[in-house]
Amino acid sequence: MLAVFDKSVAKSPEALHSPHSESISALRDGSLAQHFSSVHSSSVTVNLGASGFIAYSIDKQNPLLPRLFAVMDDIFCLFQGHIENVALLKQQYGLNKTANEVIIVIEAYRTLRDRGPYPADQVMRDLQGKFAFILYDSSSKATFIASDADGSVPFFWGTDSEEHLVLGDDAEIVKKGCGKSFAPFPKGCLFTTSGGLRSYEHPLNELKPVPRVDSSGQVCGSTFKVDADSRKETGMPRVGSAANWSENY
């Protein structure tokens, strides 16, 4: 799976940028999408207009961590892995028996967007399993991106020469678009358009960038780890009946 988002939709963290990047423009001329198609047969690419694109293929997938793709009500979702408590989550979200993991993620996002009863951190902790996913809501131009608490699924992100955010499960393809401005997506973390990157496993702690250096000694995009010594302000108050939780998750 691969996604490239314009910075107006998903602003990449500054610490992902490397001074030795050698990156390209992942959106210009469709070069990265074409490269993905050449590497993965039978791939599907969805053009999101000025917001970017997403691409999907079941080629070369790990049978234990399958890839899924779904579109529902202008919400696009790429999912890889599996969720262990599917039956419980179907019941929780009122879904039918045929709903799979990618439909559950879309429904969890819609519940949050439409002022659901739980903060995003709790919704993410309810997903038990090995997974990574990329969700884009074209109606609100919002992203919702996460990896499981153990980082069980290979998942990478970076920024290209024009500060587009690039995400995917193939490190070489992400690296082709981002040069040295890429890193593994931090485990147990959630990235949203409105809230940026944060840990849903440790929601009260800040994340700190940890510089990476490659074998040639050049600085790469930073990884992010929970800063055990930092504390965020607690609580996410809901002010009035018209409060929009989507501005806070």
Short mmCIF file of C-alpha atoms in Angstrom, two decimals:
data_model
loop_
_atom_site.label_atom_id
_atom_site.label_comp_id
_atom_site.label_asym_id
_atom_site.label_seq_id
_atom_site.Cartn_x
_atom_site.Cartn_y
_atom_site.Cartn_z
CA MET A 1 0.00 0.00 0.00
CA LEU A 2 1.11 3.54 -0.74
CA ALA A 3 -0.30 7.01 -0.11
CA VAL A 4 1.01 10.47 -0.89
CA PHE A 5 -0.74 13.50 0.60
CA ASP A 6 -0.33 17.17 -0.12
CA LYS A 7 0.91 19.20 2.86
CA SER A 8 -2.45 21.00 3.00
CA VAL A 9 -4.01 17.64 3.93
CA ALA A 10 -1.23 16.09 6.02
CA LYS A 11 1.65 18.25 7.20
CA SER A 12 4.72 16.12 7.84
CA PRO A 13 6.61 16.55 11.13
CA GLU A 14 9.70 18.75 10.79
CA ALA A 15 11.88 16.00 12.28
CA LEU A 16 11.18 13.75 9.27
CA HIS A 17 13.18 16.12 7.06
CA SER A 18 16.82 15.19 6.47
CA PRO A 19 19.42 17.75 5.36
CA HIS A 20 20.78 15.03 3.03
CA SER A 21 17.39 14.10 1.61
CA GLU A 22 17.98 13.64 -2.16
CA SER A 23 14.21 13.25 -2.47
CA ILE A 24 12.00 13.73 -5.51
CA SER A 25 8.49 15.14 -5.91
CA ALA A 26 6.29 12.13 -5.22
CA LEU A 27 3.24 13.74 -6.85
CA ARG A 28 4.69 15.49 -9.89
CA ASP A 29 4.18 13.58 -13.16
CA GLY A 30 2.85 10.59 -11.21
CA SER A 31 6.35 9.10 -11.06
CA LEU A 32 6.00 7.37 -7.68
CA ALA A 33 2.57 5.96 -8.53
CA GLN A 34 4.00 4.59 -11.79
CA HIS A 35 6.94 3.06 -9.94
CA PHE A 36 4.54 1.39 -7.48
CA SER A 37 2.56 -0.07 -10.40
CA SER A 38 5.74 -1.39 -12.02
CA VAL A 39 6.82 -3.13 -8.80
CA HIS A 40 3.38 -4.45 -7.78
CA SER A 41 1.30 -6.14 -10.47
CA SER A 42 -2.47 -5.65 -10.66
CA SER A 43 -2.26 -2.50 -8.56
CA VAL A 44 -5.04 0.08 -8.30
CA THR A 45 -4.27 3.80 -7.98
CA VAL A 46 -6.92 6.29 -6.83
CA ASN A 47 -6.31 9.92 -7.75
CA LEU A 48 -7.41 12.23 -4.93
CA GLY A 49 -7.00 15.38 -7.00
CA ALA A 50 -4.93 18.12 -5.37
CA SER A 51 -4.88 16.11 -2.12
CA GLY A 52 -2.66 13.32 -3.52
CA PHE A 53 -3.23 9.64 -4.33
CA ILE A 54 -3.46 6.20 -2.78
CA ALA A 55 -2.40 2.91 -4.35
CA TYR A 56 -3.18 -0.68 -3.45
CA SER A 57 -2.13 -4.16 -4.53
CA ILE A 58 -2.39 -7.68 -3.10
CA ASP A 59 0.81 -8.60 -4.95
CA LYS A 60 3.63 -9.96 -2.76
CA GLN A 61 1.56 -9.69 0.41
CA ASN A 62 2.22 -11.61 3.60
CA PRO A 63 -0.69 -14.10 3.98
CA LEU A 64 -0.59 -13.53 7.75
CA LEU A 65 -0.84 -9.76 7.27
CA PRO A 66 -3.20 -9.34 4.29
CA ARG A 67 -3.98 -5.99 2.68
CA LEU A 68 -7.53 -4.68 2.36
CA PHE A 69 -9.00 -1.65 0.61
CA ALA A 70 -12.47 -0.13 0.86
CA VAL A 71 -14.34 3.05 -0.04
CA MET A 72 -17.45 4.11 1.85
CA ASP A 73 -19.21 7.49 1.80
CA ASP A 74 -16.16 9.26 0.31
CA ILE A 75 -13.86 7.64 2.89
CA PHE A 76 -10.92 5.69 1.44
CA CYS A 77 -9.06 3.20 3.64
CA LEU A 78 -6.00 1.01 3.10
CA PHE A 79 -5.53 -1.63 5.82
CA GLN A 80 -2.86 -4.26 6.37
CA GLY A 81 -2.83 -6.96 9.03
CA HIS A 82 -5.65 -8.38 11.12
CA ILE A 83 -7.77 -7.45 14.12
CA GLU A 84 -8.31 -10.16 16.72
CA ASN A 85 -11.51 -8.85 18.35
CA VAL A 86 -13.49 -8.39 15.13
CA ALA A 87 -16.70 -9.96 16.51
CA LEU A 88 -16.76 -7.64 19.52
CA LEU A 89 -16.10 -4.54 17.40
CA LYS A 90 -18.83 -5.50 14.90
CA GLN A 91 -21.26 -5.61 17.79
CA GLN A 92 -19.94 -2.36 19.25
CA TYR A 93 -20.38 -0.48 15.97
CA GLY A 94 -23.59 -2.23 14.90
CA LEU A 95 -22.02 -3.77 11.79
CA ASN A 96 -23.29 -6.83 9.89
CA LYS A 97 -21.57 -10.21 9.83
CA THR A 98 -19.79 -9.59 6.51
CA ALA A 99 -17.90 -6.52 7.79
CA ASN A 100 -14.13 -7.00 7.86
CA GLU A 101 -11.23 -5.07 9.40
CA VAL A 102 -11.13 -2.23 6.89
CA ILE A 103 -14.88 -1.59 7.34
CA ILE A 104 -14.41 -1.57 11.12
CA VAL A 105 -11.68 1.09 10.83
CA ILE A 106 -13.90 3.25 8.61
CA GLU A 107 -16.79 2.92 11.06
CA ALA A 108 -14.51 3.73 14.03
CA TYR A 109 -13.36 6.87 12.21
CA ARG A 110 -16.93 7.88 11.36
CA THR A 111 -17.93 7.45 14.99
CA LEU A 112 -15.14 9.80 16.03
CA ARG A 113 -15.85 12.29 13.26
CA ASP A 114 -19.53 12.45 14.14
CA ARG A 115 -18.89 13.14 17.82
CA GLY A 116 -18.63 9.64 19.18
CA PRO A 117 -18.61 8.97 22.93
CA TYR A 118 -14.92 8.05 23.20
CA PRO A 119 -11.69 9.97 22.54
CA ALA A 120 -9.57 8.69 19.65
CA ASP A 121 -7.00 7.19 22.02
CA GLN A 122 -9.62 4.85 23.51
CA VAL A 123 -11.01 3.92 20.09
CA MET A 124 -7.51 2.96 18.93
CA ARG A 125 -6.78 0.91 22.05
CA ASP A 126 -9.99 -1.03 21.38
CA LEU A 127 -8.42 -2.36 18.14
CA GLN A 128 -6.52 -5.47 19.21
CA GLY A 129 -4.23 -7.12 16.69
CA LYS A 130 -1.43 -6.52 14.23
CA PHE A 131 -2.19 -3.72 11.80
CA ALA A 132 -1.39 -0.48 10.05
CA PHE A 133 -3.85 1.64 8.13
CA ILE A 134 -4.17 4.81 6.07
CA LEU A 135 -7.58 6.51 5.91
CA TYR A 136 -8.54 9.58 3.91
CA ASP A 137 -11.89 11.36 4.20
CA SER A 138 -12.39 13.30 0.96
CA SER A 139 -15.46 15.14 2.28
CA SER A 140 -13.43 16.90 4.98
CA LYS A 141 -9.93 16.41 3.47
CA ALA A 142 -8.83 14.69 6.66
CA THR A 143 -6.40 11.82 7.29
CA PHE A 144 -6.47 9.16 10.02
CA ILE A 145 -3.33 6.98 10.08
CA ALA A 146 -2.09 4.50 12.69
CA SER A 147 0.03 1.49 13.55
CA ASP A 148 -0.51 -1.12 16.26
CA ALA A 149 1.19 -0.87 19.65
CA ASP A 150 3.98 -3.30 18.72
CA GLY A 151 4.66 -2.06 15.18
CA SER A 152 3.91 -5.57 13.90
CA VAL A 153 3.27 -4.52 10.28
CA PRO A 154 6.08 -2.97 8.20
CA PHE A 155 4.99 0.66 7.83
CA PHE A 156 7.08 3.66 6.80
CA TRP A 157 6.61 7.36 6.23
CA GLY A 158 8.60 10.30 4.99
CA THR A 159 8.49 13.62 3.21
CA ASP A 160 9.45 14.40 -0.38
CA SER A 161 11.13 17.47 -1.91
CA GLU A 162 7.84 19.42 -1.87
CA GLU A 163 6.88 18.40 1.69
CA HIS A 164 4.26 15.89 0.61
CA LEU A 165 3.72 13.14 3.17
CA VAL A 166 4.51 9.66 1.81
CA LEU A 167 3.36 6.47 3.57
CA GLY A 168 3.61 2.80 2.67
CA ASP A 169 4.51 -0.75 3.64
CA ASP A 170 7.36 -1.00 1.12
CA ALA A 171 10.45 0.74 2.53
CA GLU A 172 12.18 0.92 -0.86
CA ILE A 173 9.26 2.72 -2.51
CA VAL A 174 8.94 5.23 0.35
CA LYS A 175 12.71 5.74 0.23
CA LYS A 176 12.55 6.34 -3.53
CA GLY A 177 10.11 9.20 -2.97
CA CYS A 178 11.70 10.64 0.16
CA GLY A 179 15.44 9.91 -0.07
CA LYS A 180 16.82 9.99 3.46
CA SER A 181 13.80 11.92 4.79
CA PHE A 182 11.96 8.77 5.85
CA ALA A 183 11.63 6.54 8.92
CA PRO A 184 9.54 3.68 10.30
CA PHE A 185 6.10 4.93 11.34
CA PRO A 186 6.14 5.07 15.17
CA LYS A 187 4.39 2.13 16.82
CA GLY A 188 1.36 2.77 18.98
CA CYS A 189 0.86 6.15 17.34
CA LEU A 190 -1.88 7.97 15.49
CA PHE A 191 -1.50 10.74 12.91
CA THR A 192 -4.40 13.00 11.95
CA THR A 193 -4.72 16.12 9.83
CA SER A 194 -5.96 18.21 12.73
CA GLY A 195 -3.94 16.74 15.58
CA GLY A 196 -0.65 15.68 13.99
CA LEU A 197 1.27 12.77 15.52
CA ARG A 198 0.62 11.44 19.00
CA SER A 199 0.82 8.24 21.00
CA TYR A 200 -2.54 6.59 21.68
CA GLU A 201 -0.81 4.09 23.98
CA HIS A 202 0.50 6.92 26.17
CA PRO A 203 -1.84 9.85 25.42
CA LEU A 204 -0.65 11.92 28.38
CA ASN A 205 2.97 11.95 27.21
CA GLU A 206 4.62 13.98 24.45
CA LEU A 207 6.57 12.35 21.63
CA LYS A 208 10.19 13.27 21.06
CA PRO A 209 12.13 12.86 17.80
CA VAL A 210 15.16 10.57 17.92
CA PRO A 211 17.69 11.26 15.11
CA ARG A 212 18.76 8.36 12.90
CA VAL A 213 22.06 7.99 11.08
CA ASP A 214 22.57 5.57 8.19
CA SER A 215 25.60 3.39 7.49
CA SER A 216 27.35 6.25 5.66
CA GLY A 217 26.94 8.54 8.66
CA GLN A 218 24.30 10.79 7.10
CA VAL A 219 21.30 11.99 9.08
CA CYS A 220 17.97 10.41 8.10
CA GLY A 221 14.42 11.20 9.11
CA SER A 222 13.91 10.88 12.86
CA THR A 223 11.95 8.20 14.64
CA PHE A 224 9.59 9.25 17.43
CA LYS A 225 9.45 7.82 20.92
CA VAL A 226 7.32 8.53 23.96
CA ASP A 227 8.96 11.01 26.32
CA ALA A 228 8.30 9.48 29.73
CA ASP A 229 9.30 12.73 31.48
CA SER A 230 6.79 14.95 29.67
CA ARG A 231 3.10 15.36 30.40
CA LYS A 232 0.34 16.84 28.28
CA GLU A 233 -2.64 18.74 29.55
CA THR A 234 -5.30 16.20 30.45
CA GLY A 235 -8.86 16.01 29.20
CA MET A 236 -10.63 16.87 26.00
CA PRO A 237 -13.65 18.92 27.10
CA ARG A 238 -16.78 18.85 25.00
CA VAL A 239 -18.15 22.36 25.02
CA GLY A 240 -21.83 22.62 24.17
CA SER A 241 -24.03 20.28 22.17
CA ALA A 242 -22.56 21.43 18.86
CA ALA A 243 -18.95 20.65 19.79
CA ASN A 244 -17.12 19.03 16.90
CA TRP A 245 -14.85 16.25 18.08
CA SER A 246 -13.27 15.96 14.67
CA GLU A 247 -11.33 19.14 15.44
CA ASN A 248 -9.74 17.46 18.42
CA TYR A 249 -8.89 13.88 17.47
#
